PDB file of C-alpha atoms in Angstrom:
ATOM      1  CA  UNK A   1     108.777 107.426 109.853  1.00 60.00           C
ATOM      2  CA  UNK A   2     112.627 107.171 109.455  1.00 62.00           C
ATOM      3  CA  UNK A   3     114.691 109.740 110.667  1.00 66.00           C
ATOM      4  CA  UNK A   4     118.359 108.211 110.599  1.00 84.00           C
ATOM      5  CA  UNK A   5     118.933 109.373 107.070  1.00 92.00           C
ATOM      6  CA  UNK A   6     119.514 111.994 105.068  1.00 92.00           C
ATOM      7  CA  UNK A   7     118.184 112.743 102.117  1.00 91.00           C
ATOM      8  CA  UNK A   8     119.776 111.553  98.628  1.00 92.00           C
ATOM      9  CA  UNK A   9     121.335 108.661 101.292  1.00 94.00           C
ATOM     10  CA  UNK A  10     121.188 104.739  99.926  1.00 95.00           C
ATOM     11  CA  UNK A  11     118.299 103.345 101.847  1.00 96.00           C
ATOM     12  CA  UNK A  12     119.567  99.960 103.796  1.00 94.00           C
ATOM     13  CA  UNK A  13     115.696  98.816 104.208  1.00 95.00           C
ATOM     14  CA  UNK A  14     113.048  96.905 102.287  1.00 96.00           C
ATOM     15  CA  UNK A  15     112.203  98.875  98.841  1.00 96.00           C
ATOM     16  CA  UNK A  16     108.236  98.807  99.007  1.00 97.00           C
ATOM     17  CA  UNK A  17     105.590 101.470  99.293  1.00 97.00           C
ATOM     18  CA  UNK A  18     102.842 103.988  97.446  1.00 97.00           C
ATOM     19  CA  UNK A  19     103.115 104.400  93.688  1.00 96.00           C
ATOM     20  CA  UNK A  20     103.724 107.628  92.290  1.00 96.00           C
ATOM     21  CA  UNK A  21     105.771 109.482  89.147  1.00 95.00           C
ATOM     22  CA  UNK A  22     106.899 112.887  88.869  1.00 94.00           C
ATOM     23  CA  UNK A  23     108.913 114.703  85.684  1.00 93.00           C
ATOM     24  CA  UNK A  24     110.803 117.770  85.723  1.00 93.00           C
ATOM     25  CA  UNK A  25     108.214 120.064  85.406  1.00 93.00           C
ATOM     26  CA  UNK A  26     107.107 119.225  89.395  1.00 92.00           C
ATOM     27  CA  UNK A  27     103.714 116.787  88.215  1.00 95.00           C
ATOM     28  CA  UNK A  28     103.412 114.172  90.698  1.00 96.00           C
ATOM     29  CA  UNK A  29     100.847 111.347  89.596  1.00 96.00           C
ATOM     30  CA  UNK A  30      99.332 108.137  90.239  1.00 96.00           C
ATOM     31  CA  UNK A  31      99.669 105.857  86.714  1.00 94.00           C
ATOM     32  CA  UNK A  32      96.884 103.494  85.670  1.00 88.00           C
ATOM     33  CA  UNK A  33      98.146 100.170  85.094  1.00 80.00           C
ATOM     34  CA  UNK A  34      99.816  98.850  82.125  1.00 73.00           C
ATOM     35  CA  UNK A  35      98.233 102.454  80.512  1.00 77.00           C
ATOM     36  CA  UNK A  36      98.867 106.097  80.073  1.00 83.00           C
ATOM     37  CA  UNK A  37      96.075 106.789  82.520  1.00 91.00           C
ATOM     38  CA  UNK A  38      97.443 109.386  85.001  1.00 95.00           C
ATOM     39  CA  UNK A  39      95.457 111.115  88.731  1.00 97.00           C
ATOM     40  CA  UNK A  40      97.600 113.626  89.356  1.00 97.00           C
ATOM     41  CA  UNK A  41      97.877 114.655  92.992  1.00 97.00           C
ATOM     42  CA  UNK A  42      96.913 117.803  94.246  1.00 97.00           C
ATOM     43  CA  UNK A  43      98.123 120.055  95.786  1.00 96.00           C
ATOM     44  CA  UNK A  44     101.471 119.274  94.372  1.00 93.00           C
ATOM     45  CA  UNK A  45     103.959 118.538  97.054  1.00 92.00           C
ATOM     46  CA  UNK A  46     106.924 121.021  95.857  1.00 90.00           C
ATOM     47  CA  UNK A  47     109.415 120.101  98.349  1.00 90.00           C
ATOM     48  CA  UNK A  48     109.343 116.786  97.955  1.00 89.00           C
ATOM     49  CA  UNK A  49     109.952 117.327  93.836  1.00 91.00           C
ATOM     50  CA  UNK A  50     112.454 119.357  94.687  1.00 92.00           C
ATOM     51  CA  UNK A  51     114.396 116.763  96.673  1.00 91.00           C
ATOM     52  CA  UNK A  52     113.800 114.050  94.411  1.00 93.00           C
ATOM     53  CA  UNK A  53     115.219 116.235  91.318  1.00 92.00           C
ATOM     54  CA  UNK A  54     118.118 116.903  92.956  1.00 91.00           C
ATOM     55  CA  UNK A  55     119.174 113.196  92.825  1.00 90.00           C
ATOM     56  CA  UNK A  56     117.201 112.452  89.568  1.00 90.00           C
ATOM     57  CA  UNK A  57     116.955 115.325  87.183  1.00 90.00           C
ATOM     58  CA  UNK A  58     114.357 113.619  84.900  1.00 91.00           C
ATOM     59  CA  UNK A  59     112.448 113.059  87.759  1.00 91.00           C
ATOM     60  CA  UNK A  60     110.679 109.327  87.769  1.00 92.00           C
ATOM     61  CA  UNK A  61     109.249 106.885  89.814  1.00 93.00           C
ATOM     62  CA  UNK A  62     108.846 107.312  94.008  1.00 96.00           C
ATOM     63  CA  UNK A  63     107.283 105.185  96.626  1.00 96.00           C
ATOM     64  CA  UNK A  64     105.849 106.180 100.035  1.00 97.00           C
ATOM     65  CA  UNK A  65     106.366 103.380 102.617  1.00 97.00           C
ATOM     66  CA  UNK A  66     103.518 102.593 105.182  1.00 97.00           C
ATOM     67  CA  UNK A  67     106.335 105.005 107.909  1.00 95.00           C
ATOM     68  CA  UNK A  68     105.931 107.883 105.507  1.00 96.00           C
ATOM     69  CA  UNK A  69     109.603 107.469 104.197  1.00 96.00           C
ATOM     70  CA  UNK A  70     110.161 108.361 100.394  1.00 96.00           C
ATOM     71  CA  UNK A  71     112.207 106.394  98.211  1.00 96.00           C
ATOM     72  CA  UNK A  72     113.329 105.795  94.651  1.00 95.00           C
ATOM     73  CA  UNK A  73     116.043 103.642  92.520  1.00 93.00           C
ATOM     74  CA  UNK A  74     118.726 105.274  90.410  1.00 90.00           C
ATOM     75  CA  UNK A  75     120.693 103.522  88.043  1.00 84.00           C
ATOM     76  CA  UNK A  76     124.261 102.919  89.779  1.00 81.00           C
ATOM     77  CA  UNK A  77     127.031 100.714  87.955  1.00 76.00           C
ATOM     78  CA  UNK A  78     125.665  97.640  86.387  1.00 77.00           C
ATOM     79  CA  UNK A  79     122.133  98.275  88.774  1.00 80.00           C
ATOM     80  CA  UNK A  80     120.150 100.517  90.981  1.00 87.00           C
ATOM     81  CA  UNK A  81     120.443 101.575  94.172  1.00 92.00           C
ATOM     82  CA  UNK A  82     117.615 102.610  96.462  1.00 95.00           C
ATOM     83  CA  UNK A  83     117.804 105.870  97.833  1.00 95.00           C
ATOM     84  CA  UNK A  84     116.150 107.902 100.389  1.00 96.00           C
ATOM     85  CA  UNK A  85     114.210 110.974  99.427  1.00 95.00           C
ATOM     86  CA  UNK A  86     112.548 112.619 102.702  1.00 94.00           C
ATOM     87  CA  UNK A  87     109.461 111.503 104.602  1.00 94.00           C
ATOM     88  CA  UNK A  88     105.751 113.112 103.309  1.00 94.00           C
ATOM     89  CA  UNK A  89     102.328 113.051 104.805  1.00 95.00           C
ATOM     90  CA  UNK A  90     100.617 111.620 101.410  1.00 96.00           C
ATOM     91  CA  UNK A  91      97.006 113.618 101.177  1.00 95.00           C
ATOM     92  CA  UNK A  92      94.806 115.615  98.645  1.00 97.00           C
ATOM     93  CA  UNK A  93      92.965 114.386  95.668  1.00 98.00           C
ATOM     94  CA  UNK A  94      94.065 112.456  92.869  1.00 98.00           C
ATOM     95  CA  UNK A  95      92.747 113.937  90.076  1.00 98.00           C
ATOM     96  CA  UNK A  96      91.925 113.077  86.359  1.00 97.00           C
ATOM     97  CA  UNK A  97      93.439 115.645  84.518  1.00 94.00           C
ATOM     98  CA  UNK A  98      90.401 115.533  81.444  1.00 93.00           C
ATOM     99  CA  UNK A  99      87.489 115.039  83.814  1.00 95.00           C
ATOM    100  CA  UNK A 100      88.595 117.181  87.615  1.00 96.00           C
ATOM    101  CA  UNK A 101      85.213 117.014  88.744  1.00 96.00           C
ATOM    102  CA  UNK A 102      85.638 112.854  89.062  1.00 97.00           C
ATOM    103  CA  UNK A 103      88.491 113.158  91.144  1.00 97.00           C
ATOM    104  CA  UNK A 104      88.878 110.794  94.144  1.00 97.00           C
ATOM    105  CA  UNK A 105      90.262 111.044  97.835  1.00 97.00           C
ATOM    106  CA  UNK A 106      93.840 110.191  98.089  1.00 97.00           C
ATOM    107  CA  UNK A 107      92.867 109.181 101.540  1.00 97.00           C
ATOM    108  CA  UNK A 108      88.977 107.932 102.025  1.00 96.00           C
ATOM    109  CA  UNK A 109      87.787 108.890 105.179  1.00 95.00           C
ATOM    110  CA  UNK A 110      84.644 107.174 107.167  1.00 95.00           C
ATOM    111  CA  UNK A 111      85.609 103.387 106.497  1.00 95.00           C
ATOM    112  CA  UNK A 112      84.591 100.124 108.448  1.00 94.00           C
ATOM    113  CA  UNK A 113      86.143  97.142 108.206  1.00 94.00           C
ATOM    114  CA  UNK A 114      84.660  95.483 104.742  1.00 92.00           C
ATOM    115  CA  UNK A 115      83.725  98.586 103.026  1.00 93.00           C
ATOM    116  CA  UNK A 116      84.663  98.706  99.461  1.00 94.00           C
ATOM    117  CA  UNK A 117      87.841 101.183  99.439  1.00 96.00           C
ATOM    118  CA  UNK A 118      86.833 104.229  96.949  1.00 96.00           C
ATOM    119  CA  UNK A 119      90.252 105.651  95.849  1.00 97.00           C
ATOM    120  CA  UNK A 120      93.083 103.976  93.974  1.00 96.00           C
ATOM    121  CA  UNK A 121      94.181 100.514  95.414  1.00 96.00           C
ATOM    122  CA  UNK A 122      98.193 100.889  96.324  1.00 96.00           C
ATOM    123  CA  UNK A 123     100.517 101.017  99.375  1.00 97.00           C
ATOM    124  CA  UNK A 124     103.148  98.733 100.440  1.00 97.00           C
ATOM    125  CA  UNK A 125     102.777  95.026  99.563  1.00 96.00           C
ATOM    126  CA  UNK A 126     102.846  92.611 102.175  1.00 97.00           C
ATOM    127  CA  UNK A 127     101.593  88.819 101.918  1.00 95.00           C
ATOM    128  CA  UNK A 128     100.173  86.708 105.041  1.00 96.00           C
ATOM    129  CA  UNK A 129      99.341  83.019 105.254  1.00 95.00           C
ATOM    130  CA  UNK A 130      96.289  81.308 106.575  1.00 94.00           C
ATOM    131  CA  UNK A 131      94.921  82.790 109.896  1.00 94.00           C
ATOM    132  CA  UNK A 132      97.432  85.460 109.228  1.00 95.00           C
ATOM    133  CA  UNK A 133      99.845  83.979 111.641  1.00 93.00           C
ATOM    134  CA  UNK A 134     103.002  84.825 109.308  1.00 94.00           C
ATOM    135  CA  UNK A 135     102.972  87.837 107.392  1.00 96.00           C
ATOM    136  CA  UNK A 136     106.150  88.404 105.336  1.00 96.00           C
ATOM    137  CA  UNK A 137     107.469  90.456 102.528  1.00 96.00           C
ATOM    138  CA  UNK A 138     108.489  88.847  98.994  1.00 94.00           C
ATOM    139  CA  UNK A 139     111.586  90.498  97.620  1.00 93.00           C
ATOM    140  CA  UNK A 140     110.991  90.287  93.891  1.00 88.00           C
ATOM    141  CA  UNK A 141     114.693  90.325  93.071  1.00 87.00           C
ATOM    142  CA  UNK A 142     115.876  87.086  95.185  1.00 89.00           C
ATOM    143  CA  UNK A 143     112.134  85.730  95.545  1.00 89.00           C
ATOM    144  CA  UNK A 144     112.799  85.296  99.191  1.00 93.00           C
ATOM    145  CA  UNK A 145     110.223  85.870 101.601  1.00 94.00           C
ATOM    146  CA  UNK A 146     111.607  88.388 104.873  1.00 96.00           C
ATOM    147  CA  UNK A 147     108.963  87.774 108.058  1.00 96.00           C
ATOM    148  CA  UNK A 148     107.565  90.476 109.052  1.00 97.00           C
ATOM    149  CA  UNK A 149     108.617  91.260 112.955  1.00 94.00           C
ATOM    150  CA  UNK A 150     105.270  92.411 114.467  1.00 90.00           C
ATOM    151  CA  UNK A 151     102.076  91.183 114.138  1.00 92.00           C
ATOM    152  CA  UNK A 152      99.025  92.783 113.108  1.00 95.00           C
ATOM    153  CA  UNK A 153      95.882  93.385 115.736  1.00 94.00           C
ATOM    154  CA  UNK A 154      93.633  91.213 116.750  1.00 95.00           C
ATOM    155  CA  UNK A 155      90.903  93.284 114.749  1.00 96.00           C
ATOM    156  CA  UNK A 156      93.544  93.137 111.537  1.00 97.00           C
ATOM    157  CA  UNK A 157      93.624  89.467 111.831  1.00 97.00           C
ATOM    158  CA  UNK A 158      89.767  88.920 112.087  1.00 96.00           C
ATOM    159  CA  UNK A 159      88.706  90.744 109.437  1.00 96.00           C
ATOM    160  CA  UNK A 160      91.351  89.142 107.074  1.00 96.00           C
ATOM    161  CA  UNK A 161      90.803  85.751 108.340  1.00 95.00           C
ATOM    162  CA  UNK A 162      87.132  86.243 107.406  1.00 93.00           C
ATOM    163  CA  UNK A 163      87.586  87.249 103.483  1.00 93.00           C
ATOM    164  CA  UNK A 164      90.555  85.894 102.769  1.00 94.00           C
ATOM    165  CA  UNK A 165      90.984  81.925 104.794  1.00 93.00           C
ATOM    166  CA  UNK A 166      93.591  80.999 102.964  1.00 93.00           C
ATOM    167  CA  UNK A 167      95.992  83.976 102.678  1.00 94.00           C
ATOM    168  CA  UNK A 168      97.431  86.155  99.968  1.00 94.00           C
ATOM    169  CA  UNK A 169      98.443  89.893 100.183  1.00 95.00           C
ATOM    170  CA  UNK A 170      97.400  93.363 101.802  1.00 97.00           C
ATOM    171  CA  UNK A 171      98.560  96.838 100.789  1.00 97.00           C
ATOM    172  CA  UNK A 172      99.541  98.835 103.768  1.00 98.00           C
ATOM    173  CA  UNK A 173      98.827 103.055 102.756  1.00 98.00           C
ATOM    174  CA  UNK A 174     101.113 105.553 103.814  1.00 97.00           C
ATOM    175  CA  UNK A 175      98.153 106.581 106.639  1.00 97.00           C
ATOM    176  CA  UNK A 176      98.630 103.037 107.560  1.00 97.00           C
ATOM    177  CA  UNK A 177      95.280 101.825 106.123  1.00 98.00           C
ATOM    178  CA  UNK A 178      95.363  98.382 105.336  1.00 98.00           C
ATOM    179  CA  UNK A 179      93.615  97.032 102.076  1.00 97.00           C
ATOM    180  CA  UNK A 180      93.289  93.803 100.508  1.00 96.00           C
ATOM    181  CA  UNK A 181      91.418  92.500  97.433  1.00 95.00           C
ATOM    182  CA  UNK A 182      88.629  89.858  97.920  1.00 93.00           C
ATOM    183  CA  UNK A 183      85.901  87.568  95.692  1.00 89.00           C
ATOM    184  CA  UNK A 184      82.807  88.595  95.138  1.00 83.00           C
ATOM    185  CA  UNK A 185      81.312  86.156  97.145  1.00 83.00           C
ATOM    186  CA  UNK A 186      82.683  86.942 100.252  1.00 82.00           C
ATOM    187  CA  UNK A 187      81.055  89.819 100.420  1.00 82.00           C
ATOM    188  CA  UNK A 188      77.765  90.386 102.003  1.00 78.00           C
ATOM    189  CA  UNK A 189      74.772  90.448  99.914  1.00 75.00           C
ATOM    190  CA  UNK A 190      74.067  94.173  99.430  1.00 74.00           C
ATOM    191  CA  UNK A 191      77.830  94.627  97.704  1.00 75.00           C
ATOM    192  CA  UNK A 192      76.177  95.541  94.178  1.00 74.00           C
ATOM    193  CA  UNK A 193      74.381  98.282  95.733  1.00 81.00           C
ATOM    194  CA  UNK A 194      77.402  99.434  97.324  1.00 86.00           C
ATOM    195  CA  UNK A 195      79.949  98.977  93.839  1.00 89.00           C
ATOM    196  CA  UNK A 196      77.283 101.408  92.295  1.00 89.00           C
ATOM    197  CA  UNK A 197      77.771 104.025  94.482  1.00 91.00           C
ATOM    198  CA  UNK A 198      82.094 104.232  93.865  1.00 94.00           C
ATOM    199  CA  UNK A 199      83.581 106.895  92.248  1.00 95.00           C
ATOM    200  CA  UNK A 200      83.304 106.013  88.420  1.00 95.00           C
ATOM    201  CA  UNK A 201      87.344 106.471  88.476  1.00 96.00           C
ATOM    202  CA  UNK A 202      87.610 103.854  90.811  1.00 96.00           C
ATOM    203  CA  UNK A 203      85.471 101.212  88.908  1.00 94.00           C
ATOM    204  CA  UNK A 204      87.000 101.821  85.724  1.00 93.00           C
ATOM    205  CA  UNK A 205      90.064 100.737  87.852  1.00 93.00           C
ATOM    206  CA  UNK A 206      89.021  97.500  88.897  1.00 92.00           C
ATOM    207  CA  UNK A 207      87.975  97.032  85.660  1.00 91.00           C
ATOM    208  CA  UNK A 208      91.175  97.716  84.256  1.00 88.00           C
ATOM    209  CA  UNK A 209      93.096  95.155  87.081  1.00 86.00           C
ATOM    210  CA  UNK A 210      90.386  92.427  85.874  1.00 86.00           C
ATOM    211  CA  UNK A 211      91.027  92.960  81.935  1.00 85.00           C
ATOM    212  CA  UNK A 212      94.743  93.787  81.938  1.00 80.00           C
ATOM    213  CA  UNK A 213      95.663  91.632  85.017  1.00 78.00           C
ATOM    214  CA  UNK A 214      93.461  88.918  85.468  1.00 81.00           C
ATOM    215  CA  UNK A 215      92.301  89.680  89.171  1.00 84.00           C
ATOM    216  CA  UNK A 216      88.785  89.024  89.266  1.00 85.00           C
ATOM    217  CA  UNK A 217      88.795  90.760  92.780  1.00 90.00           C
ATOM    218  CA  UNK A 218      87.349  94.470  94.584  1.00 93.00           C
ATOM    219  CA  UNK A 219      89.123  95.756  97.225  1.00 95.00           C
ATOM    220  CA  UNK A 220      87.982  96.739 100.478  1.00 95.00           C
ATOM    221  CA  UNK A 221      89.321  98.333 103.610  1.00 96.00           C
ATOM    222  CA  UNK A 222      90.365  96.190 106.243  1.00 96.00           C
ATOM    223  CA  UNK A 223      91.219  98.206 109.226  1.00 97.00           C
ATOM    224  CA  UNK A 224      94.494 100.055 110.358  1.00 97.00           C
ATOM    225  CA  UNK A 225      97.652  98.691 111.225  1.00 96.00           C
ATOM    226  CA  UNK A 226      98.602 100.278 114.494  1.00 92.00           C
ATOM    227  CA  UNK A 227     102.390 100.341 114.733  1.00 92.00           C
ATOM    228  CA  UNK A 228     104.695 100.934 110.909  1.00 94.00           C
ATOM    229  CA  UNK A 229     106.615 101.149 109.725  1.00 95.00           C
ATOM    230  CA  UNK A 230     106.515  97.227 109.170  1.00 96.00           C
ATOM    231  CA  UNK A 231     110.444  96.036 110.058  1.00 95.00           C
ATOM    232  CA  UNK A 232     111.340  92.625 108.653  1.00 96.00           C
ATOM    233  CA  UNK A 233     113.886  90.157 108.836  1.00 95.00           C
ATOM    234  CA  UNK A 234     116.591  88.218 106.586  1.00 93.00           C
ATOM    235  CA  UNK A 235     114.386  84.917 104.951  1.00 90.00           C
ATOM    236  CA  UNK A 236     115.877  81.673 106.322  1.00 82.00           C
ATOM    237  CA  UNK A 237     118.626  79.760 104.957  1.00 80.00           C
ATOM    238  CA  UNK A 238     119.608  76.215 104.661  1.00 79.00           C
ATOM    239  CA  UNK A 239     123.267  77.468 106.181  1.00 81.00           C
ATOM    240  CA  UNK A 240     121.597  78.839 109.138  1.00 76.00           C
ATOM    241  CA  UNK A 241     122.873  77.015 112.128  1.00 82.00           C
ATOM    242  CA  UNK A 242     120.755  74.230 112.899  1.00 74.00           C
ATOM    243  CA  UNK A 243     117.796  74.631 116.000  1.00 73.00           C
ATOM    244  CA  UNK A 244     116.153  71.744 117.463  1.00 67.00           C
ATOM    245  CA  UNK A 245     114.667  73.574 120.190  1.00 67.00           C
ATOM    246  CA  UNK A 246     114.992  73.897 124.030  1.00 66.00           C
ATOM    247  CA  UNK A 247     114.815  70.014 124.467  1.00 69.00           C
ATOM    248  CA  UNK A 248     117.801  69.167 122.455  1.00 72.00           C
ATOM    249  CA  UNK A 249     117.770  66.928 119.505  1.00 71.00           C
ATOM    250  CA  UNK A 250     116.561  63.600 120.861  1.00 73.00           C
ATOM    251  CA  UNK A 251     113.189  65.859 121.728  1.00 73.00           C
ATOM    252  CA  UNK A 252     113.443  67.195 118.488  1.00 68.00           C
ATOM    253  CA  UNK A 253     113.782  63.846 116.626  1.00 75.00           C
ATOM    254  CA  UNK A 254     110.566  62.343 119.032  1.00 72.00           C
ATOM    255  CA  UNK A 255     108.502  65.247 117.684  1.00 69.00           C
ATOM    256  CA  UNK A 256     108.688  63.548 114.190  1.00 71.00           C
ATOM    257  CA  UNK A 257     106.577  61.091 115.240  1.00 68.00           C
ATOM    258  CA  UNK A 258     106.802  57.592 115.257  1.00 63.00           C
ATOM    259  CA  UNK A 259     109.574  55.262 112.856  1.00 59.00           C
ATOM    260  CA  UNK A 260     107.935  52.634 110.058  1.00 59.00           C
ATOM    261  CA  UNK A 261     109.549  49.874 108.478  1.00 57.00           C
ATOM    262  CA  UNK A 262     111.067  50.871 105.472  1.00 52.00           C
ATOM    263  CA  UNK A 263     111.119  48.666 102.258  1.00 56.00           C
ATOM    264  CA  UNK A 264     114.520  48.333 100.923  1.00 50.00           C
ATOM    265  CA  UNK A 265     113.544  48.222  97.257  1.00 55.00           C
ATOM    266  CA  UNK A 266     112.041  50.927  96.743  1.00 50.00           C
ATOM    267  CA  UNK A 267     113.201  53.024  99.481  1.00 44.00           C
ATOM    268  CA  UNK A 268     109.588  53.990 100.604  1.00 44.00           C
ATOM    269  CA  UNK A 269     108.038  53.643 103.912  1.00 43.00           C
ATOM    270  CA  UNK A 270     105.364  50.979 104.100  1.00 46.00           C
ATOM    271  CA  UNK A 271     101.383  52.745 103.713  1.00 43.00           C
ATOM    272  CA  UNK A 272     102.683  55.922 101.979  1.00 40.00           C
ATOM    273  CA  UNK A 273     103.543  57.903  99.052  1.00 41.00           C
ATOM    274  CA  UNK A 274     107.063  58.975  99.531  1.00 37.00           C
ATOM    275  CA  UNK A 275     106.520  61.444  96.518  1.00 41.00           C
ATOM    276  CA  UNK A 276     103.215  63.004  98.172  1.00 40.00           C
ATOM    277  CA  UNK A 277     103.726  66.800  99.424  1.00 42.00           C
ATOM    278  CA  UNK A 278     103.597  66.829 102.846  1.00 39.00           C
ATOM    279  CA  UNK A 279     100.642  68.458 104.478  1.00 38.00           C
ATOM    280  CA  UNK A 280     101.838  71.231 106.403  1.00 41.00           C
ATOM    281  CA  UNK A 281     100.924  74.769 106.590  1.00 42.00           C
ATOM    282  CA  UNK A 282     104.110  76.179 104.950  1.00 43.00           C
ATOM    283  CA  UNK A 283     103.384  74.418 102.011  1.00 41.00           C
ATOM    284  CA  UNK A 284      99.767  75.876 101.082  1.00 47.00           C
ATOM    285  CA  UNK A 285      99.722  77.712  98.402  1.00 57.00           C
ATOM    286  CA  UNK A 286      99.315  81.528  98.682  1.00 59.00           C
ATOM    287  CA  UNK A 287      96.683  82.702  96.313  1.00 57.00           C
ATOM    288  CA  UNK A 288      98.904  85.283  93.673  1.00 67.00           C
ATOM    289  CA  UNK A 289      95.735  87.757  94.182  1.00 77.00           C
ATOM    290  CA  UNK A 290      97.463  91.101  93.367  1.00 79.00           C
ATOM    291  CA  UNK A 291     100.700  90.959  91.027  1.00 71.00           C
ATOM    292  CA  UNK A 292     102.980  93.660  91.598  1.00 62.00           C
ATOM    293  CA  UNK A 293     103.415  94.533  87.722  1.00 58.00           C
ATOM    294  CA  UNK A 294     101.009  95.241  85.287  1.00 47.00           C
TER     295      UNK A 294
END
């Protein structure tokens, strides 16, 4: 939780977090995606309307970061600014406004590690890399990637690791669960059983991700991030003063490995494709397993 602004202050910080719309009548809801589908939340949170109408008098969209902070964009000159709203303890029941008897948890309760998650799939978006060793966050204006500061627990890092080997993104909730989406065949055998006994909200859900954005995944709950909110730093640049390391730059320069003859010609080194990627680990492609629009 953030508690160095105030509210209706721009918000210096990464713009991520929880999904949610509200309009000027105080409705706060959860929208379906690429639809008119709404959950609205319940109870209300009247405060927190309140604060956000103040800045925005048509209301709109809001996002909870995994720290509890709320935040929305306002149009400002030729863009938006990102403001903050207040902090809020996101709980109740998201509920379908034709149908209140199939409402669903905002927060599922109960949960191991590889359980199907039973409630709407959202939270802040965060992307990690094989074995989880870098987790960073994309910015979707500049397309940079910002490292992520702290990494996640050793329990975090197993259970991703085990579904997802080579990378791809989490959601971090506002409670600080962390979810991911996952194939169907990394999950044990009895996961049909299990699908049939979700909420029929939340499989009409991952229904709607697979038709209307091509993710032929189900999410599941991975565990819960133990320190947020998630602080990350500035990508790096190709102006960035240059670091070869505590052994100066001839031990730099020996840790690219050995010298080959090169042939003048062509200007390739002997027994290799010059134009072949290079195999290293920054290079792997990150599977694009949950798109941020729909």
């Amino acid at each position: 939780m953030t508690i160095n602004y105030d509210p209706g202050e721009k918000w210096t910080e990464h713009y991520r977090g929880y999904r949610l719309r509200t309009n000027p009548d105080g409705d706060v809801w959860w929208q379906a995606y690429q639809g008119t589908d709404r959950l609205y939340l319940e109870p209300t949170p009247e405060g927190l309307v309140e604060s956000l109408l103040e800045l925005k008098r048509l209301g709109g969209r809001i996002r909870i970061t995994e720290g509890n902070d709320v935040l929305t964009r306002a149009e400002e000159d030729d863009g938006y600014e990102t403001y903050w709203i207040g902090t809020f303890d996101l709980d109740g029941e998201l509920v379908p406004p034709e149908d209140p008897e199939f409402s669903v948890p905002v927060q599922p309760d109960g949960l191991a590690p590889g359980d199907f998650w039973p409630s709407v799939y959202d939270g802040a978006k965060y992307s990690f890399g094989p074995g989880v060793e870098r987790i960073w966050w994309d910015n979707p204006q500049t397309h940079k990637r910002h490292p992520v500061r702290k990494s996640l627990s050793g329990d975090l890092v197993t259970t991703l690791s085990r579904y997802k080997p080579q990378g791809g993104s989490l959601r971090v909730t506002p409670w600080n669960d962390v979810l991911t989406l996952v194939d169907l065949d990394k999950l044990p055998s009895e996961t049909r059983t299990e699908f049939e006994s979700l909420p029929r909200v939340v499989k009409n859900l991952i229904a709607l991700r697979r038709d209307r954005g091509g993710v032929q995944k189900l999410p599941i709950y991975a565990g819960k991030a133990e320190t947020t909110p998630f602080a990350v730093d500035d990508p790096p640049s190709l102006t960035d003063p240059f670091d070869d390391g505590s052994g100066g730059v001839d031990s730099w320069l020996d840790s690219l490995g050995d010298t080959s003859q090169t042939d003048v010609e062509n200007h390739t080194v002997g027994g290799s494709d010059a134009d072949a990627d290079p195999a290293d680990e920054y290079d792997t492609d990150i599977p694009d397993d949950d798109p941020s629009e729909w």
